Coordinates of C-alpha atoms (C1' of nucleotides) in Angstrom, one line a residue:
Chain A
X1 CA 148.0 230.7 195.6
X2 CA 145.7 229.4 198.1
X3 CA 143.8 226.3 197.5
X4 CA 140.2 227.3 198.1
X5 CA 138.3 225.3 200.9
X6 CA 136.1 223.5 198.4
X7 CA 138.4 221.8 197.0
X8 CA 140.7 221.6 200.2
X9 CA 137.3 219.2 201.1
X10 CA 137.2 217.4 198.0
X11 CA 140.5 216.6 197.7
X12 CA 139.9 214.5 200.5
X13 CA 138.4 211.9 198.7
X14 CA 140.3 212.1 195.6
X15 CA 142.9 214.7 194.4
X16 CA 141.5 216.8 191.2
X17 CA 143.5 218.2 188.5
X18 CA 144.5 221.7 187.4
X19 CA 141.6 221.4 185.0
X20 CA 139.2 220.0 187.0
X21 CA 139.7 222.7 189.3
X22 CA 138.8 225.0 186.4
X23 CA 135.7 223.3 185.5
X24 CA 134.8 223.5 188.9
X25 CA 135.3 227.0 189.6
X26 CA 134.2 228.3 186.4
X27 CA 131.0 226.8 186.7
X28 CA 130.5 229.4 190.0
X29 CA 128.2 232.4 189.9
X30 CA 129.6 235.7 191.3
X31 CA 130.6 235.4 195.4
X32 CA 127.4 237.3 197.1
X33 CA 127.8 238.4 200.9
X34 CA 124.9 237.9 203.0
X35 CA 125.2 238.9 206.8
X36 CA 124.6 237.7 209.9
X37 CA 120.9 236.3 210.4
X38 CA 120.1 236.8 206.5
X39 CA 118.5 233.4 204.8
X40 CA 119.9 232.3 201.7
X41 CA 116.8 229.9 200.9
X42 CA 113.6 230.2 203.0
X43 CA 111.6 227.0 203.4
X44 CA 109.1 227.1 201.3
X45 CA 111.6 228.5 198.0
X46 CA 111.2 226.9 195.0
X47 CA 114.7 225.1 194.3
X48 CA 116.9 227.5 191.7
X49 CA 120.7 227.0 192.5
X50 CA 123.0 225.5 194.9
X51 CA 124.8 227.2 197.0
X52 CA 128.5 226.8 198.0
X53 CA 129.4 228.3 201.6
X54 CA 133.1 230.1 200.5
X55 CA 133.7 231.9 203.6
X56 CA 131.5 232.5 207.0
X57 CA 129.4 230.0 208.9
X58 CA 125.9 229.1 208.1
X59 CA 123.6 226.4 209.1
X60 CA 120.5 224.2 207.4
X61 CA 117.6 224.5 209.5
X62 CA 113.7 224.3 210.0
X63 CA 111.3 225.9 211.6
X64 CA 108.3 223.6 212.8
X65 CA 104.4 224.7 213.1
X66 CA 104.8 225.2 217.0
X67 CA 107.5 227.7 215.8
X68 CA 110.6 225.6 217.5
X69 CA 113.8 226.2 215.2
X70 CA 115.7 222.8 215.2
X71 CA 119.2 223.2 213.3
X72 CA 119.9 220.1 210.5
X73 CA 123.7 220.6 210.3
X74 CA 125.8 223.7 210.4
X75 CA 127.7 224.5 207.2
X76 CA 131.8 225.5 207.5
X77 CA 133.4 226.7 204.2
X78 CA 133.9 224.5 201.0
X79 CA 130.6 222.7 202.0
X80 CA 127.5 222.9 199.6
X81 CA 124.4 224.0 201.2
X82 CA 121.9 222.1 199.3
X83 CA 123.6 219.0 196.9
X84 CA 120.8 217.1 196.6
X85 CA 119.3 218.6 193.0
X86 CA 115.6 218.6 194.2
X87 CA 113.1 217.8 192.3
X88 CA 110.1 219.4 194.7
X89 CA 108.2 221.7 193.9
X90 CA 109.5 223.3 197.2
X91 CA 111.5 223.6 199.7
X92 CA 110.7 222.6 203.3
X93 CA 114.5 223.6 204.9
X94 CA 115.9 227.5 205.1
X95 CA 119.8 228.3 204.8
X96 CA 120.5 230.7 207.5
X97 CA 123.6 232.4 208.3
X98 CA 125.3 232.8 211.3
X99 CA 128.6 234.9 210.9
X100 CA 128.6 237.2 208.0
X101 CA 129.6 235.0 204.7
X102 CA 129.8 235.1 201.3
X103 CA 128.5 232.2 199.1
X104 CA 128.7 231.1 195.4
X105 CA 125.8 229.5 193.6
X106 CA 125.9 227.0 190.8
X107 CA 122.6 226.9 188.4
X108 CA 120.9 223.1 187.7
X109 CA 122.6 223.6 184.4
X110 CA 125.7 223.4 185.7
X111 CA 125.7 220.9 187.6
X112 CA 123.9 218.3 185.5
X113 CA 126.9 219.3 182.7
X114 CA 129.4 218.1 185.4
X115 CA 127.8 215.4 185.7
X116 CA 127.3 214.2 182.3
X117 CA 130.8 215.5 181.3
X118 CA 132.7 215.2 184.0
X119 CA 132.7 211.6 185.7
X120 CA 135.2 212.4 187.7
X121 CA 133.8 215.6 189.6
X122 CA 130.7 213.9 189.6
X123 CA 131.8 211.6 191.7
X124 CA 133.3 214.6 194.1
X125 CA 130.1 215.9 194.0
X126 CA 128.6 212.7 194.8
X127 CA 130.9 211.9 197.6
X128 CA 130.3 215.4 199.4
X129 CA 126.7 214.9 199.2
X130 CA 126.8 211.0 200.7
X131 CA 128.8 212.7 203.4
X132 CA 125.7 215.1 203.9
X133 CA 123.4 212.4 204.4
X134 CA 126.0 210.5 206.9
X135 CA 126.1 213.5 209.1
X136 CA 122.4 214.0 209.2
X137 CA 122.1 210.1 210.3
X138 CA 124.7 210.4 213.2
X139 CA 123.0 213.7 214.3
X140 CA 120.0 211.6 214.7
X141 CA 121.8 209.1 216.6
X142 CA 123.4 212.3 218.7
X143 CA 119.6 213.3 219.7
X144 CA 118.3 210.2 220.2
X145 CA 120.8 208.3 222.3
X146 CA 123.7 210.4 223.8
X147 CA 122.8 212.6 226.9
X148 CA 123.5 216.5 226.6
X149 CA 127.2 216.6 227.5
X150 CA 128.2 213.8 225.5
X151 CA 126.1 215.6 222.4
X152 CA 128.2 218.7 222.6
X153 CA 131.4 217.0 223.0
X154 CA 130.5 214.7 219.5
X155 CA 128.9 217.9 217.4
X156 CA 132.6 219.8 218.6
X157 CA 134.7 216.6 217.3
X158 CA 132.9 216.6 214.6
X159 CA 133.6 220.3 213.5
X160 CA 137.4 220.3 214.2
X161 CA 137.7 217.5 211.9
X162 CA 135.2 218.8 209.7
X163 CA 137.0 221.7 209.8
X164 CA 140.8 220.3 209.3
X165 CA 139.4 218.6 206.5
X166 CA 138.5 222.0 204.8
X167 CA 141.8 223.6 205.6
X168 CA 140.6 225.8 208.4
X169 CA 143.2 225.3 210.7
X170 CA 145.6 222.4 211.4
X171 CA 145.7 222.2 214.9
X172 CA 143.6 221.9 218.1
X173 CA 141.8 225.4 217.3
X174 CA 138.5 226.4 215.2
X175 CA 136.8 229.0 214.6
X176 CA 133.0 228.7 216.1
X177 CA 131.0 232.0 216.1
X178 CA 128.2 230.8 216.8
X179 CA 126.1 231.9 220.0
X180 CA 125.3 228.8 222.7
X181 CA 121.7 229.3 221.7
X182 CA 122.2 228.1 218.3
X183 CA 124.4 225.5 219.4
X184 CA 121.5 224.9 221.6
X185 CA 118.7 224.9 218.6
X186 CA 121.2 222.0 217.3
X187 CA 121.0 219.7 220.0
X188 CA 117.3 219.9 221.0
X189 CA 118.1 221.6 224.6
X190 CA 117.4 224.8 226.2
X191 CA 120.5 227.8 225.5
X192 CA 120.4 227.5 229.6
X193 CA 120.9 223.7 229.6
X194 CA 123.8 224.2 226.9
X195 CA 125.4 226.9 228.6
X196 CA 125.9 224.4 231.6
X197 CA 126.8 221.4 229.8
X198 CA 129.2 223.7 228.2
X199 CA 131.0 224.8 231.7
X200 CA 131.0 221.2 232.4
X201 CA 133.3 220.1 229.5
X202 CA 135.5 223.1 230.3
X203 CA 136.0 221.9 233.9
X204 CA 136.3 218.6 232.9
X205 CA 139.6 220.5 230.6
X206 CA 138.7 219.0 227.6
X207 CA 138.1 222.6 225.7
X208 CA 138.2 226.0 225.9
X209 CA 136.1 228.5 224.3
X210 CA 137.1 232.2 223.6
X211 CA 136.7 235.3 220.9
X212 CA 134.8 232.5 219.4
X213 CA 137.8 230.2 219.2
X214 CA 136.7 226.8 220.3
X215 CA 139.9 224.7 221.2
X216 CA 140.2 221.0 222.3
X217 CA 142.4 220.4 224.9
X218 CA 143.0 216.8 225.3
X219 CA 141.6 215.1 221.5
X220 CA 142.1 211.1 223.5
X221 CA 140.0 212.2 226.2
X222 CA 137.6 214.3 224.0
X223 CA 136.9 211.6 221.2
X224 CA 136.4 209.0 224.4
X225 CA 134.0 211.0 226.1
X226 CA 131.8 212.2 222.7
X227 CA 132.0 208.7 221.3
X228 CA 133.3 209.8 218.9
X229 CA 134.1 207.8 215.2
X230 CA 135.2 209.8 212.8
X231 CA 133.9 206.9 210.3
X232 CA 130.7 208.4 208.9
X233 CA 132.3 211.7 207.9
X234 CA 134.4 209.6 204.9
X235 CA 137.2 210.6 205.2
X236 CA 138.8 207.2 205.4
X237 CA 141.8 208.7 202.8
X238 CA 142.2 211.4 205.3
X239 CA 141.8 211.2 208.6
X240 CA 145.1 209.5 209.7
X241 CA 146.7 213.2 208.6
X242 CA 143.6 214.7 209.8
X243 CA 144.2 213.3 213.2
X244 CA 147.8 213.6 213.1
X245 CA 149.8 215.6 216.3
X246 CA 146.0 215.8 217.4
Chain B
X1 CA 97.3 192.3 187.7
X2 CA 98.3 193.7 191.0
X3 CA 100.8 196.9 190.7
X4 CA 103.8 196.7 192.9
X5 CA 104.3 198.5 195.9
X6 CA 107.5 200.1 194.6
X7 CA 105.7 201.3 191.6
X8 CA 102.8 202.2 193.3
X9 CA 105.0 204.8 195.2
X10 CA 106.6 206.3 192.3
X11 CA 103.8 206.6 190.5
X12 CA 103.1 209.2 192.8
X13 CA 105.5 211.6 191.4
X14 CA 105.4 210.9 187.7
X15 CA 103.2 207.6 185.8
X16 CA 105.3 205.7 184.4
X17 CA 104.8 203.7 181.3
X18 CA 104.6 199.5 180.9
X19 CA 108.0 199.8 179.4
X20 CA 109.5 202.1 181.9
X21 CA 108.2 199.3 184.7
X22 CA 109.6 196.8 182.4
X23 CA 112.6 198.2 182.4
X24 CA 112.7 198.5 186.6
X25 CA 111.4 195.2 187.1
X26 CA 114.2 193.6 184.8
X27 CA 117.0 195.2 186.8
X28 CA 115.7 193.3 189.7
X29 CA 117.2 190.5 191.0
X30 CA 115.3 187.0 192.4
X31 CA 113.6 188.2 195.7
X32 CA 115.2 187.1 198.6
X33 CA 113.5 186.4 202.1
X34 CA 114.9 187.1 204.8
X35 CA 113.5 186.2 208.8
X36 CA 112.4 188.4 211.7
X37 CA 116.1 190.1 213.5
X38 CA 118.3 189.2 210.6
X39 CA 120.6 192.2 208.8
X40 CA 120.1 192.5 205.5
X41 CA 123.5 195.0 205.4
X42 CA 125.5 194.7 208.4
X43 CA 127.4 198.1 209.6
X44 CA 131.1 197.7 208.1
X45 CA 129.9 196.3 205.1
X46 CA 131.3 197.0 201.7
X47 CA 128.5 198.6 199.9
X48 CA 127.4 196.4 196.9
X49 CA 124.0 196.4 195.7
X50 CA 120.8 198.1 196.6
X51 CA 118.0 196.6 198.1
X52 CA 114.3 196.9 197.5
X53 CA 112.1 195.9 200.3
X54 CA 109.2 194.0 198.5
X55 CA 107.3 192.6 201.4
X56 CA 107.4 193.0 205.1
X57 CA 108.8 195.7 207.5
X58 CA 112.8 196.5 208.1
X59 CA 114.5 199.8 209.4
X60 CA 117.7 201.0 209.2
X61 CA 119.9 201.7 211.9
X62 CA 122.9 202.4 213.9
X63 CA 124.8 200.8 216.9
X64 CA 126.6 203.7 218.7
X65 CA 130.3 202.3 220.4
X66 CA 128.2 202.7 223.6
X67 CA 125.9 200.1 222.4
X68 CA 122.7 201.9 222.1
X69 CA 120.8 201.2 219.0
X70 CA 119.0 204.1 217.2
X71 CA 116.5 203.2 214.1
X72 CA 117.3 206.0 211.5
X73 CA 113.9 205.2 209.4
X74 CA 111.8 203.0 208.7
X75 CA 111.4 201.1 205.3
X76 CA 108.3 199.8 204.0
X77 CA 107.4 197.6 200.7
X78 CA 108.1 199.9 197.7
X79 CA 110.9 201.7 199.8
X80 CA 114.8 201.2 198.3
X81 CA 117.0 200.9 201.8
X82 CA 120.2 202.2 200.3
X83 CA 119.7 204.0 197.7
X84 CA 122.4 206.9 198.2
X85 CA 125.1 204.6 195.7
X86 CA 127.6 205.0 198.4
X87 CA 131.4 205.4 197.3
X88 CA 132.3 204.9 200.4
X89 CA 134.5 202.0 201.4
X90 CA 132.6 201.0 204.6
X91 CA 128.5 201.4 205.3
X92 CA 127.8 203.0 208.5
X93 CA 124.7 201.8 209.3
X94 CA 122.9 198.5 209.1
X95 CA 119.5 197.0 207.7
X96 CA 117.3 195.1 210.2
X97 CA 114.7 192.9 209.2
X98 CA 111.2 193.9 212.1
X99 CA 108.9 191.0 210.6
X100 CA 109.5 188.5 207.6
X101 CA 110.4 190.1 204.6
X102 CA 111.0 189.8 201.0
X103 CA 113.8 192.0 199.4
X104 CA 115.3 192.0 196.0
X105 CA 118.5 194.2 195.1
X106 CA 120.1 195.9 192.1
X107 CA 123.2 195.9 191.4
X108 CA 125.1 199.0 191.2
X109 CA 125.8 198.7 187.2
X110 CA 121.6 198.4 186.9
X111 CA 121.3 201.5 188.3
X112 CA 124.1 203.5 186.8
X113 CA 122.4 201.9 183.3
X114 CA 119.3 203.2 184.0
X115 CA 120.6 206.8 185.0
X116 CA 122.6 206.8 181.7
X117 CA 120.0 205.7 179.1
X118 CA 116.4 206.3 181.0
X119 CA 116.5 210.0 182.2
X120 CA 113.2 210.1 183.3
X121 CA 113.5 206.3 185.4
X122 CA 116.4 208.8 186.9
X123 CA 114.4 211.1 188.2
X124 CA 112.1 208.9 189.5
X125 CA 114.7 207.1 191.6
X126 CA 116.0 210.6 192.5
X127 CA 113.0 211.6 193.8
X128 CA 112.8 208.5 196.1
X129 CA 116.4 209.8 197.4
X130 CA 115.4 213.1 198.0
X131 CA 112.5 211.9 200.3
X132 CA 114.5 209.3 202.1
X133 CA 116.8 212.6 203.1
X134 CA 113.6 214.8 203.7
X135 CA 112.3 212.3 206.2
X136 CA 115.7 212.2 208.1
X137 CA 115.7 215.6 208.4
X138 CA 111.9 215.6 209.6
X139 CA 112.8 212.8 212.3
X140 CA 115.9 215.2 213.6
X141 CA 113.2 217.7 214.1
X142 CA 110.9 215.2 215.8
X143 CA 113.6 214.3 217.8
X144 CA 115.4 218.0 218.6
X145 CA 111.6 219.4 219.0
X146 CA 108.8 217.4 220.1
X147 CA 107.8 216.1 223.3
X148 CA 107.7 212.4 223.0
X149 CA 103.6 212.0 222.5
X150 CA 103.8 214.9 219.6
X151 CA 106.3 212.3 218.7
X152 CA 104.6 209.5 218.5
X153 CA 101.6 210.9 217.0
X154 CA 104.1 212.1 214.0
X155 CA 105.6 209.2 213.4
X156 CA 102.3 207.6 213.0
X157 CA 101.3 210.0 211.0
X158 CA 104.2 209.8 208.6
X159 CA 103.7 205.5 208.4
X160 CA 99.9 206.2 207.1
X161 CA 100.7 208.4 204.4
X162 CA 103.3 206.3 203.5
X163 CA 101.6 203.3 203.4
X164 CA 99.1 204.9 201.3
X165 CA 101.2 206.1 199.2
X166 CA 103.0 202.3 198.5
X167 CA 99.2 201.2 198.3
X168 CA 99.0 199.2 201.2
X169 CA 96.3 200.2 202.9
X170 CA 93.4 202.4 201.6
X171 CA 91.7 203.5 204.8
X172 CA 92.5 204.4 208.5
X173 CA 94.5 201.6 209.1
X174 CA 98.0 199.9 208.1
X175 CA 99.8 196.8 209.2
X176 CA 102.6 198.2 212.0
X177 CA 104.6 195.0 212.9
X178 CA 107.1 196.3 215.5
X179 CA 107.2 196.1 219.3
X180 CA 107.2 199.2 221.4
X181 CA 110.7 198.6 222.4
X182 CA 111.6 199.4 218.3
X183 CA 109.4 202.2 218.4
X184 CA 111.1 203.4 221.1
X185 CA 114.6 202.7 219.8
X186 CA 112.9 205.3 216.6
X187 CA 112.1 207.8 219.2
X188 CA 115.2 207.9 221.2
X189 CA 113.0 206.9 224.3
X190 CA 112.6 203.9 226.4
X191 CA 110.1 201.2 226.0
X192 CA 108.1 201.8 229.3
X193 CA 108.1 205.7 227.9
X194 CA 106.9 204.7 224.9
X195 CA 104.0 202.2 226.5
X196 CA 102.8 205.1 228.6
X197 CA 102.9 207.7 225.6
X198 CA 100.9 205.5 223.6
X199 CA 98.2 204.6 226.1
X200 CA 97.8 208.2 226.4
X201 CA 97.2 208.2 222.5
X202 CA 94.5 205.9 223.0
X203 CA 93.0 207.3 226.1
X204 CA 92.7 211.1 223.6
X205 CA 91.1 208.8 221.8
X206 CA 93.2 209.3 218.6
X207 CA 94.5 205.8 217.9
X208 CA 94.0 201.8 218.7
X209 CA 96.3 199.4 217.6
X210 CA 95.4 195.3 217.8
X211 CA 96.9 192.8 215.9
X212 CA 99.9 195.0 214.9
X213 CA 97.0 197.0 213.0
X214 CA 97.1 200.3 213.5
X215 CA 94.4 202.6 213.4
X216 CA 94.1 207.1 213.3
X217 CA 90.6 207.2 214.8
X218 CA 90.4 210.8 214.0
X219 CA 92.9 212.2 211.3
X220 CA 92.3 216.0 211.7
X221 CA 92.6 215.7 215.6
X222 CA 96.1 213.6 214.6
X223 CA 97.9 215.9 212.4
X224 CA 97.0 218.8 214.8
X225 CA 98.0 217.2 217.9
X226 CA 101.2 215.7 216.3
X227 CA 102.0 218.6 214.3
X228 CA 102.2 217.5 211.2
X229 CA 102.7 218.5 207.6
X230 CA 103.4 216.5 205.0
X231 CA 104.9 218.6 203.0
X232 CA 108.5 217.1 203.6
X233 CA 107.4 214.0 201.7
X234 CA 107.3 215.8 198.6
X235 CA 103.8 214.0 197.5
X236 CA 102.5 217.2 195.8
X237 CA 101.4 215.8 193.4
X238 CA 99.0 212.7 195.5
X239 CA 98.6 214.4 198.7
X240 CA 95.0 215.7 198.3
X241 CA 94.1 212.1 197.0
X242 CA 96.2 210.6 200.2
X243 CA 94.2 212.7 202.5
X244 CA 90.9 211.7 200.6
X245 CA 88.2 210.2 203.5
X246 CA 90.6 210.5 206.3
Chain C
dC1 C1' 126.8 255.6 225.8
dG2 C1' 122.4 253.7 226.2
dA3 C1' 120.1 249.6 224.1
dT4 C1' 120.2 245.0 222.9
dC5 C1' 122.2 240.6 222.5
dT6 C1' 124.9 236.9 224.9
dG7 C1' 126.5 234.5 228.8
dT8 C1' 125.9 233.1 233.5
dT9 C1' 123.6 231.7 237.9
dG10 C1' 119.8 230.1 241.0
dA11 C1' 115.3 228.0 242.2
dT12 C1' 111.7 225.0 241.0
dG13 C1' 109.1 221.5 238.6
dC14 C1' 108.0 218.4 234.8
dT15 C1' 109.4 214.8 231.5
dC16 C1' 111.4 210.9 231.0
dA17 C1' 114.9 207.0 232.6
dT18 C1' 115.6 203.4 235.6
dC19 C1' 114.6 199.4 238.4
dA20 C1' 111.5 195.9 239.5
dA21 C1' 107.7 193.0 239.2
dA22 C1' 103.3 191.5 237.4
dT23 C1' 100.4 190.1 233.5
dC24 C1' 99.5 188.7 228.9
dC25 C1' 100.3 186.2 224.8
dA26 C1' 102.3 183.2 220.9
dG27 C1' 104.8 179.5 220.2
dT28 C1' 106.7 174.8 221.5
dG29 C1' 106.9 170.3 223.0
dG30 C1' 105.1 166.5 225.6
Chain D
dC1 C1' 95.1 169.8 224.4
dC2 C1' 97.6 171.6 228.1
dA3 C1' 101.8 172.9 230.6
dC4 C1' 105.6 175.4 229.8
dT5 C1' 108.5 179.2 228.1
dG6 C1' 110.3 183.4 226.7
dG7 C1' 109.1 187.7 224.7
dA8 C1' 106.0 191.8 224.8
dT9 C1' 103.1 194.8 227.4
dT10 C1' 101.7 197.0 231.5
dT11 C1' 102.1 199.1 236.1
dG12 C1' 104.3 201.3 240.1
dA13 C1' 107.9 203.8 242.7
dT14 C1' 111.9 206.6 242.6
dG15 C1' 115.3 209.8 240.9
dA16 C1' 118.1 212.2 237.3
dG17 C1' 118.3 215.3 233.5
dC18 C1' 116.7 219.0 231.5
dA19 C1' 113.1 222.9 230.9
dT20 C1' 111.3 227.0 232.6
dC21 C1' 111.3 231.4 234.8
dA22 C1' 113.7 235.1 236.5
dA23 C1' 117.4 238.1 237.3
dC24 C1' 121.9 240.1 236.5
dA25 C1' 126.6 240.8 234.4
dG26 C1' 129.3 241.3 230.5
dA27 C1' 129.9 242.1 225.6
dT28 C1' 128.6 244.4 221.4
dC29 C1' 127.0 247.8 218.4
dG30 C1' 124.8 251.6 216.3

DNA sequence: CGATCTGTTGATGCTCATCAAATCCAGTGG
DNA sequence: CCACTGGATTTGATGAGCATCAACAGATCG
């Protein structure tokens, strides 16, 4: 049987039992399909559960006074939309979804049981959420310091691995249905400004982009031009197979 | 007797009792000063112990491989720098020290103690952890979505309510030692930018800033210009008091 | 099969970076 | 106490990167 892309991610940092697996799993609500545009959590919510992303694409977003949408990281499957257990009275993110998706929630319950029985997931849990906050950091350091083209090329590094690490594909290929707007919306430009950057990467030959397949061409070149480290994302255990044939 | 800044701060989301601060201050280890430019973690590092700023100003921050430095947030007596107990084998980011500081640090069995045998102490730190996150993703959203005076004006905005909230300042005004060049290293702008943006500040009348004092002049005009909402600092439960007179 | 969303292109202007130089200011040593 | 020094702030001139506005082509979907 397949190995779900949760734990396709977690065994990245350390590889989990036949039981463990079972705790995990178990501990899952029902799989609920939302479609395309649907929020999962609005800001403003009050927290309930945490979501886990088991198939489609989403993103964590917000949604400033002015009205500008700014995305906070985009969510591929086997990633948890909301770790960190808050302890706010609300909200002040939404989980929105891009490509239709189904996605499994876990109560408060749950969770603190793993992690007062279950040291070992706890730490799992634990690492995927450090990883959250990692990404978040070097996404600030993508809008603050790298000019446009340079951004796209290290937000696409970062989801092929991202995605190899989950299990989605194991070659030079990923799935991205997402529309240049949004892509846009993550970067702080204009969907105009991104649709040009993005012609410029393709001439350049460094990906192509169909039937929302996003493919990278030449991975040397690529990671030069993005700047790209793969070191935040944690995958230390990983990434020599991650990157491997790349 | 004087209450700590880092008590003062979580304070604000639940009082805690003598024995509870006891309990805190014990874990603590001797303070430790540290000068103006020197790391207190250095990217690379192994992660060992958490450290509390006590005194002074620091930020943490990132040096991309192209050499541009980006400030991810910054810290402020009461604040922990590193809180997220990272498993990872390397730290991707760094501590600077802006102006003479005094820091002490826990170790990481301290804090696992206190999350095993003092639930509520837990949730206290948790709390702090959840804000540190909140304010990244606020700072992406400055970044992605403001021009760079809104910017400005939010940042400021976000350093007076949190110096109010670690007690350090009562009124309009709060101690701001940094140079514009950090400010604009926070921003993801360049110094001269950030000169210009903040004489414009001035000239709206909506700040002055002497001595490395900074003062709101008019706190209502502020939070409207900068679009602000302090929501994502999850101070519920101290806001209206924070907001008191300004 | 029309209606709407997405991608593409062009023209124009504003925001901000870059380069360069002039003050201002705090600290240091004679 | 003053002359020196190096960092921080300020100012001006120029240009690049990106936003904005507008229009059209292609894809998608009920």
């Amino acid at each position: 049987m397949l190995k779900r892309h949760f734990i396709h991610k977690l065994d990245n940092y350390q590889s989990h039992t036949p039981e463990e697996i079972n705790i995990l799993e178990k501990a899952l609500s029902e799989p609920r399909r939302f479609g395309k545009g649907k929020d999962v959590i609005k800001q403003g919510d009050k927290p309930e559960q945490v979501y886990l992303l088991l198939d489609g694409w989403a993103c964590r977003y917000k949604i400033s006074p002015q009205g500008k949408l700014q995305v906070l990281t985009y969510l591929i499957p086997g990633d948890f939309c909301n770790i960190h257990i808050t302890l706010a009275n609300q909200i002040d993110y939404s989980i929105g979804v891009l490509a239709p998706s189904t996605f499994a929630s876990l109560s408060h319950e749950r969770i603190y049981d793993i992690y007062d029985n279950h040291p070992r997931l706890a730490r799992s849990l634990n690492w995927s959420a450090l990883i959250d906050i990692s990404i978040l950091q070097e996404w600030l350091v993508n809008l603050g310091s790298r000019p446009a083209d340079q951004r796209l090329a290290h937000l696409l590094c970062e989801l092929l691995i991202r995605s190899r690490a989950a299990g989605l594909t194991d070659d030079h290929h990923f799935r991205l249905p997402v529309t240049q707007t949004h892509l846009g919306e993550a970067m702080g430009i204009t969907y105009v400004h991104t649709n040009r950057v993005m012609q410029k990467l393709r001439q350049e030959r460094l990906i192509t982009f169909a039937n929302k397949q996003l493919k990278i061409a030449n991975w040397r070149r690529m990671k030069e031009y993005a700047d790209f480290d793969p070191m935040y994302l944690h995958l230390e255990r990983a990434v020599p197979e991650l990157e491997k044939d790349l």
